[in-house]
Coordinates of C-alpha atoms and ligand atoms in Angstrom, one line a residue:
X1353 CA 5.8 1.4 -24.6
X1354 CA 7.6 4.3 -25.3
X1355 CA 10.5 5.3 -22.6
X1356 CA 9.5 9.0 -22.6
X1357 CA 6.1 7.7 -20.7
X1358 CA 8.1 6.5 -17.7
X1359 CA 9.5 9.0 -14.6
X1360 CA 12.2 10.6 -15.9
X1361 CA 13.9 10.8 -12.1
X1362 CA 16.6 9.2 -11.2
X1363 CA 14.6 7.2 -8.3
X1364 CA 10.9 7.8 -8.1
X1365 CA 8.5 6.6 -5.6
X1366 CA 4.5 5.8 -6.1
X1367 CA 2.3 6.0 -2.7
X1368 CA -1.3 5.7 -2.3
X1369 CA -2.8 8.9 -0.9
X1370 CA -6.2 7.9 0.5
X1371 CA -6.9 4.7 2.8
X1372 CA -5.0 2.0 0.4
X1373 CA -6.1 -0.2 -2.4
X1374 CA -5.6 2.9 -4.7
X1375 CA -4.7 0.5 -7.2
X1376 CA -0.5 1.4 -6.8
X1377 CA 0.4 -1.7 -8.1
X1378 CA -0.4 -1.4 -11.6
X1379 CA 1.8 1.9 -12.3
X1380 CA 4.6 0.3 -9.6
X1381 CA 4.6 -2.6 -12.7
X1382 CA 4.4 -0.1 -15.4
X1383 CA 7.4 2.1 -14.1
X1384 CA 9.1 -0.7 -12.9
X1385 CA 10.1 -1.6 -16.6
X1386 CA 11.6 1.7 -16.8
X1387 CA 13.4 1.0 -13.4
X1388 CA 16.7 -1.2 -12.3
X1389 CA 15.7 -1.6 -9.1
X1390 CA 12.0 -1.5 -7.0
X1391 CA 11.7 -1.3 -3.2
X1392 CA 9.3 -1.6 -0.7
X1393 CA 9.8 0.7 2.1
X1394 CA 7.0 -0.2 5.0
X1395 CA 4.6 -1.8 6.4
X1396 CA 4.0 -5.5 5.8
X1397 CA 1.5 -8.7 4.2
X1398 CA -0.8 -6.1 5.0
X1399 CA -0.7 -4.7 2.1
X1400 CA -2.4 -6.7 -1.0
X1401 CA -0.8 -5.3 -4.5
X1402 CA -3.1 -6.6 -7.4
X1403 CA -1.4 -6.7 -11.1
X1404 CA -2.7 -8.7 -14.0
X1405 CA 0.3 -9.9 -16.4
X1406 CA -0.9 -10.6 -19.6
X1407 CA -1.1 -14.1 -20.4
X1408 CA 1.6 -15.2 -23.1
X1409 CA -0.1 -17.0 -25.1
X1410 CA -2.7 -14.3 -25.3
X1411 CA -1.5 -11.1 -24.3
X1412 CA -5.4 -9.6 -24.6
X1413 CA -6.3 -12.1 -21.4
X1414 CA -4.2 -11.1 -17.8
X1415 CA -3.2 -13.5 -15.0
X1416 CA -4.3 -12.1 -11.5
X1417 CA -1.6 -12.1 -8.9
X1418 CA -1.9 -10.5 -5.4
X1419 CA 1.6 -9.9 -3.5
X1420 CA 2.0 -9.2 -0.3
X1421 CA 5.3 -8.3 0.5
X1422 CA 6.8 -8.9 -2.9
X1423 CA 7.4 -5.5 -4.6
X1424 CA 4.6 -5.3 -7.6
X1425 CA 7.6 -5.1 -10.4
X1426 CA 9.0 -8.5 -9.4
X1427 CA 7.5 -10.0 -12.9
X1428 CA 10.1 -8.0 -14.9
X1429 CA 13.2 -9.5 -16.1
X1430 CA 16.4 -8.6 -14.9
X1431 CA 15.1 -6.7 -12.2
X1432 CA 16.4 -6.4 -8.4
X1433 CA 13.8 -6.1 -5.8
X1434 CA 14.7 -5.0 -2.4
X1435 CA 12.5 -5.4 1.1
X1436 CA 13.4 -2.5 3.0
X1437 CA 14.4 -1.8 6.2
X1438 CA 10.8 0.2 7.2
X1439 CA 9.4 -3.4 6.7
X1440 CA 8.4 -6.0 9.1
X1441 CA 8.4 -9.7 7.4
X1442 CA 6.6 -12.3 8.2
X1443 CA 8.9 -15.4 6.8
X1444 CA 6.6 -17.8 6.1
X1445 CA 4.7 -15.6 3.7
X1446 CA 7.5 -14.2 2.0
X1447 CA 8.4 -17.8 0.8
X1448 CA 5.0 -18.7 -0.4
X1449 CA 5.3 -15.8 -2.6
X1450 CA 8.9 -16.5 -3.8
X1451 CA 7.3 -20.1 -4.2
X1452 CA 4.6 -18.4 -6.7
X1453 CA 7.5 -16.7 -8.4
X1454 CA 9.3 -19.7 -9.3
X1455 CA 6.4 -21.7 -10.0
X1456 CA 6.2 -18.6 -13.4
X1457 CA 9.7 -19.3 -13.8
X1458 CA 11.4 -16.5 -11.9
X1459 CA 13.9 -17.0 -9.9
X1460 CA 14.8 -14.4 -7.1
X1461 CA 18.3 -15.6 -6.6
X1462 CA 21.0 -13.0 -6.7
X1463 CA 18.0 -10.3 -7.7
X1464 CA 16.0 -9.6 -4.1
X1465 CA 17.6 -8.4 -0.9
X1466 CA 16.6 -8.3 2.0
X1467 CA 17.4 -5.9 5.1
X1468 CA 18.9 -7.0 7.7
X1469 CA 17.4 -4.1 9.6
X1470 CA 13.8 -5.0 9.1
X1471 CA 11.9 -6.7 11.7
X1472 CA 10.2 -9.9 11.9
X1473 CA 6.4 -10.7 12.5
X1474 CA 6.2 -13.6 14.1
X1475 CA 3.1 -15.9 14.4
X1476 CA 2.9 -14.7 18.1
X1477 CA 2.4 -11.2 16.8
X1478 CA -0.4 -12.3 14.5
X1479 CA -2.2 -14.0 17.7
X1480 CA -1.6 -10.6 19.3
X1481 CA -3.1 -9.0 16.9
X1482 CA -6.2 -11.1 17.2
X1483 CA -6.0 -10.6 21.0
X1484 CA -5.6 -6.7 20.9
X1485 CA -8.6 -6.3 18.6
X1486 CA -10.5 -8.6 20.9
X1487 CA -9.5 -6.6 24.1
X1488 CA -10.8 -3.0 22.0
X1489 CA -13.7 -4.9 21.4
X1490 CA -16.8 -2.5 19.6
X1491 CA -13.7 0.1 19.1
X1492 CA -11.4 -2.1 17.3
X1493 CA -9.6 -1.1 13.8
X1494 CA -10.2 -4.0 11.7
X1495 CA -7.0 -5.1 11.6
X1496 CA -5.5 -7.6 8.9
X1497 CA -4.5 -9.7 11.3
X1498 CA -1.2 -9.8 9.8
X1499 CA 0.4 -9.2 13.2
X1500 CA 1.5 -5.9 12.3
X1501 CA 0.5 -3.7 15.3
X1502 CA 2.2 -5.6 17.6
X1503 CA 5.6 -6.5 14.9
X1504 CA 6.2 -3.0 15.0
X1505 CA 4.9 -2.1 18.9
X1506 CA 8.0 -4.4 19.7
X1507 CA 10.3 -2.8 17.3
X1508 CA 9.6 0.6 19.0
X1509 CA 9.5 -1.0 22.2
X1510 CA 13.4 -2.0 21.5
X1511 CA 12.5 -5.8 21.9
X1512 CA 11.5 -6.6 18.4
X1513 CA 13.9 -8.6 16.3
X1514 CA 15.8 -7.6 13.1
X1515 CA 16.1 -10.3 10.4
X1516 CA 20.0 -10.0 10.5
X1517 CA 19.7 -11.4 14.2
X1518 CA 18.7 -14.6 12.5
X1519 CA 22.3 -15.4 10.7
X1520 CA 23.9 -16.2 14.6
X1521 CA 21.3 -18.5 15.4
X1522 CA 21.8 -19.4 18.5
X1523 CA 22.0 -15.8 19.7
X1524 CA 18.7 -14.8 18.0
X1525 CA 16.8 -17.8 19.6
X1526 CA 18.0 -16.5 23.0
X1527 CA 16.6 -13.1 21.8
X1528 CA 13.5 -14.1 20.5
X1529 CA 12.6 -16.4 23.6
X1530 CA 13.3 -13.7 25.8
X1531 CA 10.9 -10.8 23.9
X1532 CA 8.4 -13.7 23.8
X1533 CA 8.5 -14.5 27.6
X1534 CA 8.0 -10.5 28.0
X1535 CA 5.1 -11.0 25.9
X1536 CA 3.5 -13.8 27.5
X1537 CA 3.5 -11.7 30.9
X1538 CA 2.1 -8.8 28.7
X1539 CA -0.5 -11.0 27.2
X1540 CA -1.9 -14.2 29.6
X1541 CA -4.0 -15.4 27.5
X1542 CA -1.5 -16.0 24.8
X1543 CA -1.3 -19.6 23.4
X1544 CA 2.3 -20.5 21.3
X1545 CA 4.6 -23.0 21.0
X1546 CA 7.7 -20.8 20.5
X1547 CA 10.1 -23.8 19.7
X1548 CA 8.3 -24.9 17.0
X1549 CA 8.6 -21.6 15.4
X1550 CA 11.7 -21.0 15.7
X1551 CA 12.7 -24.9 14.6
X1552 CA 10.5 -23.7 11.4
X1553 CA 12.9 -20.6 11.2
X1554 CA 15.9 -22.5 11.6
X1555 CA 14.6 -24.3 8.0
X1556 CA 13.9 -21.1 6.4
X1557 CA 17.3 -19.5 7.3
X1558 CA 19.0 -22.0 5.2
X1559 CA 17.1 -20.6 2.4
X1560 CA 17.1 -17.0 3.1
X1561 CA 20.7 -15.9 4.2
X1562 CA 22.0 -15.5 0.8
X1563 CA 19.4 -12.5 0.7
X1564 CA 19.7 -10.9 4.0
X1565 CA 22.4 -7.7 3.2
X1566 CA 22.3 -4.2 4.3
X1567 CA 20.1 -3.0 1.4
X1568 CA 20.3 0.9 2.5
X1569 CA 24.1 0.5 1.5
X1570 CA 23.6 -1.8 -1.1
X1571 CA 20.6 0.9 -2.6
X1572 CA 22.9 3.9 -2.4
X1573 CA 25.7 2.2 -4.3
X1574 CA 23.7 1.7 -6.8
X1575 CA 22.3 5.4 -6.9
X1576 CA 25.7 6.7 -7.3
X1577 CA 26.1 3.8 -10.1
X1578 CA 23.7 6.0 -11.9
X1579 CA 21.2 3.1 -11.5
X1580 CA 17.2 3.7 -11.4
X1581 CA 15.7 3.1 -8.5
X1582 CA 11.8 3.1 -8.0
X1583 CA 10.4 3.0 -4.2
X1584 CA 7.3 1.2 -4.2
X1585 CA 4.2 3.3 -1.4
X1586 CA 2.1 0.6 0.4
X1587 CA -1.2 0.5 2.7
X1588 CA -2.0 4.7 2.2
X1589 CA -1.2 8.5 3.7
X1590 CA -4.8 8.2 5.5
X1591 CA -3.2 5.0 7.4
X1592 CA -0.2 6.3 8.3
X1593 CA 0.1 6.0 12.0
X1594 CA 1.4 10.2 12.4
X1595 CA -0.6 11.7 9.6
X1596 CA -3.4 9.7 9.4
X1597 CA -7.4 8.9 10.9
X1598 CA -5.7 7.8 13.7
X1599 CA -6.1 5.6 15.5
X1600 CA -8.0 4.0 12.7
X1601 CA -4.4 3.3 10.9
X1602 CA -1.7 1.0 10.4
X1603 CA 1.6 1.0 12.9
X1604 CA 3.9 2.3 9.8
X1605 CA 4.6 5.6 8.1
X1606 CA 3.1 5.0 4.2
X1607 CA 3.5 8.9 3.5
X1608 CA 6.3 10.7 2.6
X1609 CA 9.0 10.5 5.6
X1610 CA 8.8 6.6 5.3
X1611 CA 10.8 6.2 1.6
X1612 CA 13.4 7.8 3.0
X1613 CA 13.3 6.3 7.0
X1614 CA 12.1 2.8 5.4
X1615 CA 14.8 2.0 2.8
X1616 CA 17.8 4.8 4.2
X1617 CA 17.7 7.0 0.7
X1618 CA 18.4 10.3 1.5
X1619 CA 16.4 13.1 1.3
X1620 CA 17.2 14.9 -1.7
X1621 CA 17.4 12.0 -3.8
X1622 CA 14.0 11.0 -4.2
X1623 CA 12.8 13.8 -7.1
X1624 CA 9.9 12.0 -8.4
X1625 CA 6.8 11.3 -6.0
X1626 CA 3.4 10.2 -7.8
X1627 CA 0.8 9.9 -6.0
X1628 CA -1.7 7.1 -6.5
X1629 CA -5.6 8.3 -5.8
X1630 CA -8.7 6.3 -6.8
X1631 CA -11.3 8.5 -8.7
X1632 CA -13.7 7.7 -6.0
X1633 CA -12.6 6.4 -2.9
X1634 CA -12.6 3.3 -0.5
X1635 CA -11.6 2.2 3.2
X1636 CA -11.6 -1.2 4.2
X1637 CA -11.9 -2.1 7.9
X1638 CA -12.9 0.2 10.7
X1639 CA -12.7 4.1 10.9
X1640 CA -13.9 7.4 9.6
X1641 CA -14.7 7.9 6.1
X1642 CA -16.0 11.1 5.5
X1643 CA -18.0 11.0 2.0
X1644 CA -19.0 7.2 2.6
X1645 CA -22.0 5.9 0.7
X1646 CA -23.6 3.0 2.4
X1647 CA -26.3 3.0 0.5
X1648 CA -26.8 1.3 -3.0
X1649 CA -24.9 3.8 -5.1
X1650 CA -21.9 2.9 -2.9
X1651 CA -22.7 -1.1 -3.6
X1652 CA -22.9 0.1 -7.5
X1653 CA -19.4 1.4 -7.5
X1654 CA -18.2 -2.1 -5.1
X1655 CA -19.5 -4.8 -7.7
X1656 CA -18.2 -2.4 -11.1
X1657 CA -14.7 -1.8 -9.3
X1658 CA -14.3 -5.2 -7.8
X1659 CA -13.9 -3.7 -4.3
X1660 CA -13.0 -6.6 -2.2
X1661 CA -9.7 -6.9 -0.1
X1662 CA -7.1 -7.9 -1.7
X1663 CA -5.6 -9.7 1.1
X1664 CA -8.7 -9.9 3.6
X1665 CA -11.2 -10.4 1.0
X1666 CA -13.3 -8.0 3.2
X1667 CA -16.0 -5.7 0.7
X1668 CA -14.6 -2.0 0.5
X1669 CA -16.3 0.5 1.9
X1670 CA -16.7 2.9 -1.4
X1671 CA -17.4 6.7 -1.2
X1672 CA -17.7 9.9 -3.6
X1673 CA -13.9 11.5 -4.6
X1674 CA -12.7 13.5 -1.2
X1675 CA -10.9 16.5 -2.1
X1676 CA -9.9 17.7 1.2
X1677 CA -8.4 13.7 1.4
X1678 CA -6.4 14.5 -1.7
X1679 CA -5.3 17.9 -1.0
X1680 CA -3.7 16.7 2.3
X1681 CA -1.8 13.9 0.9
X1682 CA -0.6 15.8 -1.6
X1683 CA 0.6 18.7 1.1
X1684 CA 1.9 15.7 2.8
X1685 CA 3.9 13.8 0.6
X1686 CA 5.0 16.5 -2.0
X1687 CA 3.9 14.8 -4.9
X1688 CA 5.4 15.7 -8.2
X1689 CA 2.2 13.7 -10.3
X1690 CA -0.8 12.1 -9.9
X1691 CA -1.8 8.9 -11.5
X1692 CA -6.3 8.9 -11.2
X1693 CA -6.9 5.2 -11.1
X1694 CA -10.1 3.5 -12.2
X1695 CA -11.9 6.4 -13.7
X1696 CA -14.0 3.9 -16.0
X1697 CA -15.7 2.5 -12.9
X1698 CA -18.0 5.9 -13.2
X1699 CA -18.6 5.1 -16.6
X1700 CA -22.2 4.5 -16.2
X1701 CA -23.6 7.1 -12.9
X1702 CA -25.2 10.2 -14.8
X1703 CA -24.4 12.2 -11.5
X1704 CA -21.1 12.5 -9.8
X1705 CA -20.4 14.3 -6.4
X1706 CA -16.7 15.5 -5.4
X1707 CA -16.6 16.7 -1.8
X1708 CA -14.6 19.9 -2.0
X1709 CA -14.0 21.1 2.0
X1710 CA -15.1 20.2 5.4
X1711 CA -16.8 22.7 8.5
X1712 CA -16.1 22.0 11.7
X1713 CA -19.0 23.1 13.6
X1714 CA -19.7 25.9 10.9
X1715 CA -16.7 27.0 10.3
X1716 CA -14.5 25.7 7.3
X1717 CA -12.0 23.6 8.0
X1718 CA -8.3 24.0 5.9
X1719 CA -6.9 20.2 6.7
X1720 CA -8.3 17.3 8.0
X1721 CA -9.6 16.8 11.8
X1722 CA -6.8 15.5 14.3
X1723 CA -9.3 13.8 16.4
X1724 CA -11.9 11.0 15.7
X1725 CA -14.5 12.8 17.7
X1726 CA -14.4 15.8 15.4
X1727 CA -15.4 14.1 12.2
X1728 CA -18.8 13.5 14.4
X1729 CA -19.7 17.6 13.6
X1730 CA -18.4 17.5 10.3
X1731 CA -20.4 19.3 7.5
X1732 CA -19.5 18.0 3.8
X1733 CA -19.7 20.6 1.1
X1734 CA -19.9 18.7 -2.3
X1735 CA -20.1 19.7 -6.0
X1736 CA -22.4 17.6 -8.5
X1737 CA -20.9 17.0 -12.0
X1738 CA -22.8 15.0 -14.9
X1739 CA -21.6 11.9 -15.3
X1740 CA -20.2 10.4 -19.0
X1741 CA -22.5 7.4 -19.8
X1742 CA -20.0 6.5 -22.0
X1743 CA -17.7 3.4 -21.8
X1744 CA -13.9 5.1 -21.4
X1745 CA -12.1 1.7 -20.8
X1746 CA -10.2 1.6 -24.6
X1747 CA -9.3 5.8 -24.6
X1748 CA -5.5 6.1 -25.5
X1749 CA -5.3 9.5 -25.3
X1750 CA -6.6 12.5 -23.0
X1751 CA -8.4 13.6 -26.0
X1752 CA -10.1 10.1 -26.6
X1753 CA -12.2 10.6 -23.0
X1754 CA -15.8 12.0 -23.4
X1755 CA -16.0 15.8 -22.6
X1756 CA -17.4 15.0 -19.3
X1757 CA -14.8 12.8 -17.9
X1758 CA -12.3 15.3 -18.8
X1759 CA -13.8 18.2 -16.9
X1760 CA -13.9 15.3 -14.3
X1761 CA -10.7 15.2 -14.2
X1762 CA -9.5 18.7 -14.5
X1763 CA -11.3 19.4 -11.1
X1764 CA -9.8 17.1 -9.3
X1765 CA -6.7 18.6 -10.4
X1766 CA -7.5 21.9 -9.4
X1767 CA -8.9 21.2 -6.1
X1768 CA -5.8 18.9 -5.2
X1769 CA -3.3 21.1 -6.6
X1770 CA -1.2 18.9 -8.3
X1771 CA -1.0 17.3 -12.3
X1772 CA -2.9 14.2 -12.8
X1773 CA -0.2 12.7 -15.7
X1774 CA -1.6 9.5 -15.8
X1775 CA -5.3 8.3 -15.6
X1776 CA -5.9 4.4 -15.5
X1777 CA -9.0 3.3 -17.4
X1778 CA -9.0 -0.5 -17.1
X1779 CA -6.9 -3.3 -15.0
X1780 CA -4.3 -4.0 -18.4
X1781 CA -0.7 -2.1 -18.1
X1782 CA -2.1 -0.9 -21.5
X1783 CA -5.3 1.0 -20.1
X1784 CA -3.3 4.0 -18.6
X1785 CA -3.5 7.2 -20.5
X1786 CA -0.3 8.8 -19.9
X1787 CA -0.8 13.2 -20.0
Ligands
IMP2833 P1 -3.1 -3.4 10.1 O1 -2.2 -2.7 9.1 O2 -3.3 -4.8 9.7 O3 -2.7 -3.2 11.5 O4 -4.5 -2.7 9.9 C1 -4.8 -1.4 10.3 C2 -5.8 -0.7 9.4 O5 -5.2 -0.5 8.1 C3 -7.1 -1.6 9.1 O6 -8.2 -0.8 8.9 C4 -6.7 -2.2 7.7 O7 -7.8 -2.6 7.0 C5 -5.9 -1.1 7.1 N1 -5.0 -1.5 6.1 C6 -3.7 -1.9 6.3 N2 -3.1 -2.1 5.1 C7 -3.9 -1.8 4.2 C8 -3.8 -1.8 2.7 O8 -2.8 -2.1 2.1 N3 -5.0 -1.4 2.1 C9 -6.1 -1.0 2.7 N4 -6.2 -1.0 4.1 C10 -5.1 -1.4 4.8

């Protein structure tokens, strides 16, 4: 692949910029190979990165792997990956995925790092999780379950526990007992044997200390080593617990603010911020979703673009391209480039809708509602654009896509305001078109 293709920035970051899944994982792996180190920055294993490695015996045929926590690049040689402070970990499921790394012959060891500043989930937090949606009850966010919420609740709360805590055992099961007997009087009905978990942790610490380091240091030596860096987005801006459909979001910041708060990169280093946006769009688990078709069209565009959960296996919801969705991620974030993902799964509708602006009980809205009870008077103004008809999944080049599909894209440029460089026309690293 030819080295001019890849962000030219020092450190670059990729985020999604409508409700997740945008497909970020493939260009994180693509850029990565440009990159020395990648980083993930917030959330959690609620995030489910999907990337394909072709086979290699048969580089034609891909192996699907879904990561959780794992930043997407980790398949590269001789790469560093970092777990940011912004994150919270769930141990057990961070070893399971090192234990899928080594069973394809990579080793982590001495190439990921770990903060000791990020938090820990904790199985009490999934049960929490489970008990919280249960109290909201018909008004609950479809969750993960991943115990997220309440990880970071208790981080903000000034109880949680920071993975460094773990290196002085004894001290950090004092700590972790304590939060947890707050918890129990905060939650009756909560059911956990907390010695067993932390005997389990005891085990993994043995494994983990030699990764646990104060990567916000670590990361900006390396940036003043004239290293790459490459901050890898998860979950998406609509989820983001300020700027998004709240409170039909996630407990983290996945916009902008959060490379910088989540891995402790300052903010004038990060020069390069794509933006990851699906050419239709999907939302999986509860919430508004403005241009939403549940109706057979929107189970069309779920079986051609595999729209399943990566990590619950829920279906997607799938919807027409959102403009006003883009615009405001873009306003958000400050992208620099936009990657379009998946354009081929339009391939074969003759008639494609982009919804360019919202009203507001007649009046036209410039940014998306604050509250969930406005999206209840919410007029949709849409344009209709013919479709292609024609299979897109092997073009190279801008040039190579049908006339249609290239108007397609230019008007999602326009109306977001912001270059689409790269357009991705298949799952294989190789079906990106690169601008
Ligand atoms: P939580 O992050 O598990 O608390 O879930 C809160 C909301 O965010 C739910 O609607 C989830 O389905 C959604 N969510 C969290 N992470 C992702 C993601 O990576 N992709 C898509 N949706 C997500």
């Amino acid at each position: 692949m030819n080295d001019t293709k890849f962000s030219q920035a020092q450190v670059s970051a990729v985020l999604g910029t409508q409700w997740g899944d945008e497909g970020k994982g493939k260009l994180v792996d693509i850029l990565a190979e440009g990159a020395d180190i990648i980083i993930r920055a917030a959330g959690g294993a609620n995030a489910g990165h999907t990337i394909y490695v072709p086979k290699k015996d048969n580089p034609e045929d891909t192996t699907k792997f879904i990561f959780h926590l794992i930043p997407s690049g980790c398949f590269h040689e001789g790469k560093e990956i970092v777990l940011g402070n912004g994150l919270v970990i769930h141990l057990g499921t961070l070893i399971e995925e090192l234990d899928t790394l080594k069973d394809h012959g990579i080793d982590p060891t001495g190439k990921m790092f770990i903060s000791d500043r990020a938090h820990i989930v904790f199985d009490y937090h999934k049960k929490i999780d489970g008990l919280e949606e249960e109290r909201k009850g018909e008004k609950k966010v479809g969750t993960t379950l991943r115990g997220i919420g309440p990880a970071y609740q208790d981080k903000i709360a000034r109880r949680g526990v920071r993975i460094g805590e773990m290196l002085e055992f004894e001290k950090f099961s004092e700590h972790v007992r304590a939060t947890f007997i707050a918890l129990q009087r905060m939650y009756p009905d909560l059911k956990h044997d907390i010695d067993k978990e932390l005997e389990e942790m005891r085990k993994m610490l043995g494994f983990l200390r030699p990764f646990i380091i104060d990567t916000a240091l670590y990361i900006n030596n390396a940036i003043d080593d004239g290293r790459k860096v490459l901050v890898e987005g998860a979950n998406g801006t609509h989820l983001d617990i300020d700027h998004g459909t709240y409170p039909f979001v996630t407990s983290s910041n996945p916009t902008g603010g959060g490379l910088h708060t989540g891995t402790g990169i300052g903010l004038n280093k990060i020069t390069d911020v794509i933006g990851i946006m699906k050419a239709y769009t999907t939302r999986v688990g509860a919430g508004v979703f403005p241009t939403e078709l549940d109706n057979e069209l929107g189970e069309t565009i779920r079986e051609k673009g595999g729209e399943y959960g990566a990590t619950t296996g829920r279906p997607r919801r799938c919807g027409w391209f959102d403009a006003v969705v883009g615009r405001y991620a873009v306003r958000i974030n400050g992208h620099t480039a936009i990657n379009l993902t998946k354009l081929d799964v339009l391939d074969e509708l003759p008639h494609i809708k982009i919804c360019t602006g919202y009203k507001y009980k007649g009046k036209p809205l410039n940014s998306m509602p604050a509250t969930i009870d406005q999206y209840e008077d919410l007029e949709l103004e849409y344009i209709e654009m013919d479709g292609w008809i024609k299979d897109t999944s092997k073009a190279q080049t801008f040039e190579d896509l049908p006339e249609n599909a290239q108007k397609y894209v230019l008007k999602i440029e326009e109306l977001i305001g912001c270059p689409i460089k790269y357009i991705g026309v298949g799952q294989r690293r190789d079906q990106m078109i690169f601008r």
